[in-house]
């Protein structure tokens, strides 16, 4: 069999198939018109190209049935020769490399169905057993090959070549071409069609050719990266290391560190709550734990995402009800506020990393570059190094008598002095070590050095955020 899958190289599909679909599984007619838009976007997903049927010589629709754990595919295309096929390839890469191909064939043996696997490189494909496939129907009608089959969303036997399509987006690439012989005779270029869309086959929607349905997933990822890497990391750094900076200056009637901290965290809260809602809309609820490594990765990502969002919402609520400075419970609040905020930030990096790391060469977003994960790792290392530097710089200065909390007004509107109690046991130990050895003697913690370091850290956060969201957006 020879066909072109809308990629630069000509890919040869094996002419050897596991033959099924004869007898009771093969029917001469279909119920309904596969071109009909009945149920499109409601009970089944489909590519809508009825406005330009000239380019729609091969097409596919899918109908998920989560209760039975299957997706029903309807595939149709032009019968380009006496021995011909129509095929759909499921691939995580957007091209035919590593594609799981399902073909409906009209040849000398009759009407059959087969499955094959495209390699990473080269043109020789290999036949594969029709695992997880049932209810095959193949027919030829009015010069078209039409077929339907049920494909399991996942398998229990650990077949790495059988993609788990439960709430996971893949590219669909379609083809109609000649079968048997592989000579290319009778090949119709117009019958071959590569679709650039990545689709979640467990969802139902109508999408035009070339339109990607991963935009909600991309929006979710971009919002979370901006919220946690771009904003929360800077906001937490300001609260942790920059309370003594600019003691005589104010912004919006509060100290500069607090104004920046509050702005970053409020914006982060807004963005990650929106991102949380967006992904629930995309998935249609909470993910169920399925079979396979990819499904477990996504379920773990979802569980951690809920935990991170909960911590991110709890922390500002805690801040609203914080005790007055100087009261016995203030130190408890300081520790709790720091622990919840830091835990949320660390877990957010882990959660984002689970989404970006390739597992078995599969990314959550098809065409997401593998180096994206290492950019995240690089930022984590950068942030850790910068925090160590900030701690060393702070430990070089005796900070007795400094005011590092925002005071609250009591019932009589008299301002109470802020305390210096906070989660700084490690910082205190480093400070004692540095002071005892007269290391890094600075004039004050409001020095130019610390301002430069803050600029470098902020620039790193902006660069990492911009790089990651651009990479996700174009994936």
XYZ file of C-alpha atoms in Angstrom:
475
model
C 0.000 0.000 0.000
C 1.312 3.420 -0.833
C 0.035 6.774 0.226
C 1.153 10.237 1.204
C 0.258 11.475 4.681
C 0.758 15.162 3.988
C 4.367 15.012 5.164
C 7.547 15.508 3.098
C 8.470 11.837 2.855
C 6.376 9.147 1.175
C 5.431 6.598 3.832
C 4.790 2.986 2.857
C 2.187 1.082 4.825
C 2.655 -2.653 5.019
C 0.487 -4.658 2.663
C 0.321 -7.421 5.284
C -2.569 -7.064 7.704
C -4.281 -9.157 10.291
C -7.484 -9.833 8.371
C -10.724 -9.411 10.279
C -14.144 -8.098 9.559
C -15.538 -10.932 7.447
C -18.765 -12.682 8.179
C -20.976 -11.179 10.863
C -18.614 -8.291 11.484
C -18.851 -7.015 7.904
C -21.920 -5.187 6.648
C -22.856 -3.870 3.252
C -24.693 -0.814 4.512
C -24.464 1.772 7.246
C -27.234 3.281 9.288
C -27.271 6.998 8.557
C -25.080 9.222 6.465
C -21.530 9.665 7.798
C -21.497 13.158 6.267
C -24.495 14.144 8.373
C -23.916 16.642 11.155
C -26.429 14.884 13.413
C -24.933 14.740 16.889
C -21.753 16.515 15.808
C -20.322 18.246 18.851
C -22.860 16.560 21.122
C -22.890 12.769 20.895
C -19.833 12.471 18.667
C -16.767 14.434 17.698
C -16.049 15.217 14.091
C -14.066 17.259 11.605
C -16.491 19.553 9.848
C -15.396 20.235 6.278
C -18.768 20.191 4.521
C -18.135 23.724 3.288
C -15.217 22.426 1.225
C -15.974 18.832 0.270
C -13.278 18.911 -2.416
C -10.688 18.630 0.364
C -12.773 16.153 2.336
C -12.115 12.993 0.342
C -11.190 11.255 3.585
C -12.681 12.011 6.976
C -13.342 10.628 10.446
C -15.795 10.992 13.305
C -15.577 9.552 16.813
C -18.116 8.751 19.500
C -16.727 8.160 23.019
C -18.470 5.719 25.323
C -16.735 6.086 28.704
C -19.063 3.608 30.402
C -17.825 0.814 28.141
C -14.344 2.321 27.839
C -14.397 2.532 24.037
C -14.443 5.117 21.262
C -16.490 4.338 18.145
C -14.742 5.539 14.979
C -16.507 6.193 11.686
C -14.054 6.468 8.797
C -14.827 7.135 5.153
C -12.886 8.080 2.046
C -12.706 7.877 -1.726
C -11.989 4.433 -3.193
C -9.091 5.518 -5.394
C -8.511 2.134 -7.087
C -9.867 -1.407 -7.295
C -7.644 -2.272 -4.353
C -7.733 0.658 -1.978
C -7.834 1.688 1.653
C -8.837 4.512 3.952
C -6.811 4.877 7.138
C -6.587 6.921 10.298
C -3.347 7.305 12.208
C -3.281 8.214 15.895
C -0.009 9.924 16.730
C 1.401 12.054 19.554
C 3.840 13.874 17.272
C 1.757 15.483 14.546
C 3.443 13.365 11.856
C 3.337 9.676 11.027
C 6.307 8.726 13.212
C 5.163 6.243 15.877
C 1.602 6.380 14.551
C -0.905 3.683 15.469
C -2.686 3.165 12.116
C -6.115 1.628 11.536
C -6.987 0.811 7.913
C -10.199 -0.251 6.195
C -9.292 -2.098 3.003
C -11.023 -3.238 -0.158
C -8.757 -5.742 -1.940
C -8.718 -9.198 -3.553
C -9.644 -10.853 -0.275
C -12.735 -8.722 0.131
C -13.440 -6.103 2.749
C -10.983 -6.290 5.615
C -9.583 -4.209 8.422
C -6.020 -4.012 9.665
C -3.744 -2.308 12.123
C -0.124 -1.299 11.573
C 2.612 0.645 13.290
C 4.728 3.342 11.676
C 8.359 3.464 12.850
C 10.207 6.526 14.086
C 12.371 6.491 10.958
C 12.233 4.749 7.618
C 9.301 3.697 5.473
C 8.711 0.068 6.389
C 5.745 -0.420 8.680
C 4.774 -3.591 10.481
C 1.419 -5.251 10.940
C 0.003 -5.367 14.437
C -2.777 -7.473 15.965
C -6.138 -5.764 16.245
C -5.978 -5.550 20.009
C -8.752 -3.659 21.690
C -10.808 -3.419 18.480
C -14.348 -4.744 18.117
C -17.523 -4.228 16.111
C -15.738 -3.807 12.776
C -17.942 -2.878 9.819
C -16.472 -2.332 6.343
C -18.381 -1.528 3.160
C -18.024 0.056 -0.262
C -20.823 2.347 -1.362
C -21.034 4.847 -4.214
C -17.290 4.836 -4.817
C -16.402 5.237 -1.156
C -14.919 2.947 1.456
C -16.746 3.297 4.746
C -16.050 1.579 8.016
C -16.825 1.712 11.695
C -15.055 0.105 14.632
C -14.835 0.371 18.399
C -11.413 0.987 19.907
C -10.681 0.592 23.590
C -9.556 3.782 25.279
C -6.785 1.821 27.003
C -5.466 -1.721 27.409
C -4.516 -3.672 30.509
C -1.728 -5.738 28.933
C 0.875 -2.971 28.869
C 1.096 -2.648 25.080
C 3.268 0.467 24.632
C 2.171 0.782 20.997
C -1.495 1.063 21.956
C -2.018 4.703 22.907
C -4.189 5.484 25.915
C -6.754 7.914 24.472
C -8.685 8.535 27.680
C -8.597 12.327 28.190
C -5.330 12.582 26.252
C -4.937 14.656 23.082
C -3.472 13.119 19.938
C -3.148 14.126 16.314
C -5.305 12.371 13.729
C -3.794 11.911 10.276
C -5.974 10.463 7.517
C -5.229 8.797 4.207
C -6.981 7.239 1.225
C -4.728 5.347 -1.178
C -4.002 2.128 -3.027
C -3.669 -1.218 -1.287
C -1.625 -4.320 -2.167
C 1.383 -4.251 -4.447
C 2.701 -0.948 -3.238
C 3.295 0.333 -6.770
C 1.466 3.587 -6.318
C -0.647 3.022 -9.442
C -3.995 4.770 -9.239
C -2.769 6.984 -6.400
C -4.916 10.082 -5.915
C -2.999 12.914 -4.261
C -6.212 14.769 -3.473
C -7.442 11.839 -1.408
C -4.721 12.186 1.191
C -5.153 14.519 4.077
C -3.063 15.379 7.087
C -4.901 17.148 9.870
C -2.877 19.445 12.093
C -5.421 19.271 14.897
C -4.727 17.568 18.195
C -7.952 16.244 19.654
C -9.113 14.657 22.880
C -10.940 11.588 21.613
C -12.791 11.163 24.904
C -14.564 14.469 24.233
C -17.181 15.385 21.632
C -16.903 18.567 19.611
C -16.939 19.855 16.070
C -13.669 21.199 14.752
C -12.730 22.537 11.343
C -9.842 21.044 9.456
C -6.520 22.236 10.841
C -8.068 23.773 13.946
C -6.524 22.629 17.202
C -8.799 21.682 20.070
C -5.957 21.819 22.576
C -6.365 25.571 23.062
C -8.060 25.185 26.453
C -5.250 22.934 27.652
C -2.695 25.428 26.368
C -4.542 28.303 28.036
C -4.560 26.368 31.303
C -0.823 25.741 31.084
C 0.018 29.342 30.212
C -2.115 30.730 33.046
C -0.516 28.405 35.587
C 3.016 29.211 34.437
C 2.389 32.964 34.601
C 0.755 32.601 38.016
C 3.369 30.438 39.729
C 6.651 31.017 37.884
C 6.139 34.617 36.811
C 4.233 36.030 39.802
C 4.213 33.786 42.871
C 7.975 33.196 42.770
C 8.639 36.951 42.761
C 5.965 37.663 45.369
C 7.294 35.035 47.757
C 10.871 36.223 47.257
C 9.889 39.797 48.115
C 8.240 38.680 51.363
C 11.093 36.371 52.300
C 14.109 38.582 51.672
C 13.134 42.208 51.021
C 11.137 43.391 54.037
C 13.971 45.671 55.255
C 14.438 47.285 51.834
C 13.396 50.898 51.250
C 12.251 51.459 54.864
C 11.326 55.114 54.325
C 9.443 54.659 51.038
C 5.866 53.610 50.406
C 3.820 52.459 47.439
C 0.025 52.680 47.620
C 0.340 53.720 51.286
C 2.197 50.541 52.273
C 5.810 49.491 52.264
C 7.223 48.735 48.840
C 7.925 45.068 49.543
C 4.363 44.520 50.700
C 2.857 46.374 47.737
C 4.822 44.201 45.288
C 4.126 41.034 47.269
C 0.401 41.741 47.463
C 0.115 42.656 43.768
C 1.966 39.512 42.656
C -0.012 37.181 44.878
C -3.424 38.675 44.073
C -2.726 38.440 40.339
C -1.390 34.905 40.778
C -4.543 33.952 42.693
C -6.749 35.327 39.932
C -4.829 33.550 37.162
C -4.504 30.125 38.748
C -8.178 30.081 39.733
C -9.103 30.886 36.116
C -6.669 28.207 34.922
C -8.220 25.731 37.356
C -11.695 26.420 35.953
C -10.469 26.250 32.341
C -9.043 22.743 32.679
C -12.209 21.469 34.334
C -14.197 22.844 31.409
C -11.792 21.164 28.964
C -11.884 17.764 30.660
C -15.549 17.966 31.627
C -14.942 17.190 35.292
C -12.229 15.426 37.237
C -9.999 12.880 35.538
C -10.507 9.228 36.354
C -7.490 7.024 36.951
C -7.070 4.777 33.933
C -4.557 2.188 32.815
C -1.094 2.995 31.575
C 1.730 5.295 32.592
C 0.347 8.302 30.738
C -3.022 8.055 32.469
C -1.349 7.805 35.881
C 0.799 10.831 35.068
C -2.271 12.891 34.175
C -4.192 11.730 37.229
C -1.242 12.628 39.494
C -1.001 16.018 37.790
C -4.708 16.599 38.425
C -4.529 15.598 42.108
C -1.488 17.795 42.742
C -3.179 20.625 40.854
C -6.158 20.491 43.196
C -3.840 20.510 46.233
C -1.818 23.450 44.897
C -4.962 25.425 44.094
C -6.363 24.734 47.559
C -3.144 25.902 49.237
C -3.029 28.953 46.979
C -6.555 29.941 48.008
C -6.083 29.189 51.721
C -2.967 31.350 52.106
C -4.500 34.755 51.232
C -7.508 33.903 53.402
C -5.079 33.288 56.267
C -3.466 36.674 55.565
C -6.809 38.470 55.817
C -7.338 37.108 59.334
C -3.734 37.435 60.516
C -3.245 38.341 64.208
C -1.904 41.742 65.232
C 1.895 42.052 65.332
C 3.241 41.516 68.809
C 0.449 39.189 69.885
C 1.248 35.605 70.967
C -0.403 34.057 67.908
C 1.486 36.225 65.424
C 4.515 33.926 65.329
C 2.236 30.958 64.649
C 0.677 32.835 61.744
C 4.097 33.779 60.361
C 5.188 30.149 60.309
C 1.887 28.890 58.900
C 1.713 31.589 56.213
C 5.281 30.893 55.152
C 4.839 27.097 55.184
C 1.610 27.123 53.164
C 2.944 29.612 50.615
C 6.278 27.863 50.160
C 4.633 24.435 49.947
C 2.219 25.713 47.305
C 5.085 27.138 45.232
C 7.192 23.974 45.431
C 4.233 21.723 44.635
C 3.275 23.986 41.736
C 6.700 23.411 40.182
C 6.284 19.646 40.648
C 2.804 19.783 39.105
C 3.981 21.818 36.121
C 6.923 19.462 35.726
C 4.581 16.466 35.544
C 2.821 18.175 32.649
C 6.031 19.015 30.788
C 8.182 15.911 31.248
C 8.013 13.448 28.319
C 6.961 9.977 29.496
C 7.595 7.155 27.046
C 8.268 9.891 24.444
C 4.722 11.213 24.907
C 3.912 14.748 26.017
C 0.567 15.947 27.322
C 0.552 18.422 24.430
C 1.472 16.877 21.069
C 4.517 18.577 19.513
C 5.596 20.021 22.873
C 9.379 20.049 22.740
C 11.181 17.854 25.257
C 13.560 20.635 26.257
C 10.632 22.577 27.748
C 10.876 20.414 30.863
C 14.570 21.209 31.226
C 13.863 24.929 31.020
C 11.622 24.473 34.064
C 14.355 22.516 35.843
C 16.824 25.267 34.957
C 14.586 27.905 36.508
C 14.189 25.822 39.677
C 17.976 25.579 40.001
C 18.304 29.303 39.251
C 15.739 30.174 41.916
C 17.431 27.969 44.521
C 20.835 29.535 43.820
C 19.374 33.045 44.017
C 17.679 32.280 47.330
C 20.982 31.039 48.749
C 22.656 34.263 47.588
C 19.869 36.366 49.114
C 20.283 34.499 52.417
C 24.051 34.994 52.411
C 23.679 38.707 51.661
C 21.136 39.089 54.428
C 23.261 37.196 56.915
C 26.112 39.654 56.398
C 24.158 42.442 58.062
C 23.119 42.744 61.668
C 19.393 43.390 61.339
C 18.455 44.073 64.956
C 15.560 46.424 65.359
C 14.295 46.137 61.825
C 10.594 46.125 61.078
C 9.643 43.370 58.686
C 5.890 42.924 59.127
C 2.971 45.053 58.049
C 1.286 46.416 61.201
C -2.446 46.197 61.666
C -4.692 48.854 63.135
C -6.522 48.017 66.344
C -10.100 48.985 67.143
C -9.021 52.497 68.136
C -7.101 52.915 64.853
C -3.769 53.079 66.658
C -0.942 51.385 64.841
C 0.870 48.636 66.665
C 4.527 47.972 66.103
C 5.455 45.023 63.952
C 7.392 42.120 65.309
C 10.397 40.397 63.821
C 9.228 36.893 64.463
C 9.300 34.662 61.436
C 10.510 31.424 59.930
C 14.220 32.228 59.763
C 16.020 29.546 61.800
C 18.190 28.641 58.834
C 18.753 32.305 58.047
C 19.673 33.037 61.661
C 22.227 30.235 61.685
C 23.817 31.488 58.464
C 23.755 35.050 59.778
C 25.528 34.088 63.006
C 28.174 32.229 61.028
C 28.782 35.163 58.684
C 28.794 37.838 61.365
C 31.177 35.851 63.568
C 33.664 35.801 60.699
C 33.035 39.362 59.454
C 31.972 38.137 56.026
C 30.359 40.462 53.473
C 30.158 43.626 55.526
C 27.556 45.849 53.839
C 26.322 49.279 54.766
C 22.677 48.163 54.850
C 20.278 45.637 53.437
C 18.979 48.339 51.163
C 22.254 48.280 49.277
C 22.673 48.495 45.546
C 23.898 44.879 45.518
C 20.595 43.520 46.724
C 18.667 45.689 44.268
C 20.773 44.308 41.413
C 20.175 40.755 42.635
C 16.428 41.394 42.748
C 16.556 42.672 39.171
C 18.467 39.565 38.038
C 15.986 37.265 39.757
C 12.975 39.076 38.297
C 14.544 39.009 34.836
C 15.102 35.257 35.146
C 11.475 34.713 36.167
C 10.225 36.813 33.249
C 12.466 35.004 30.751
C 11.461 31.534 31.976
C 7.782 32.472 31.956
C 7.906 33.976 28.469
C 9.865 31.048 27.032
C 7.534 28.438 28.511
C 4.275 30.089 27.463
C 5.561 30.661 23.912
C 6.682 27.029 23.673
C 3.305 25.811 24.931
C 1.349 28.171 22.693
C 3.029 26.930 19.509
C 3.007 23.225 20.483
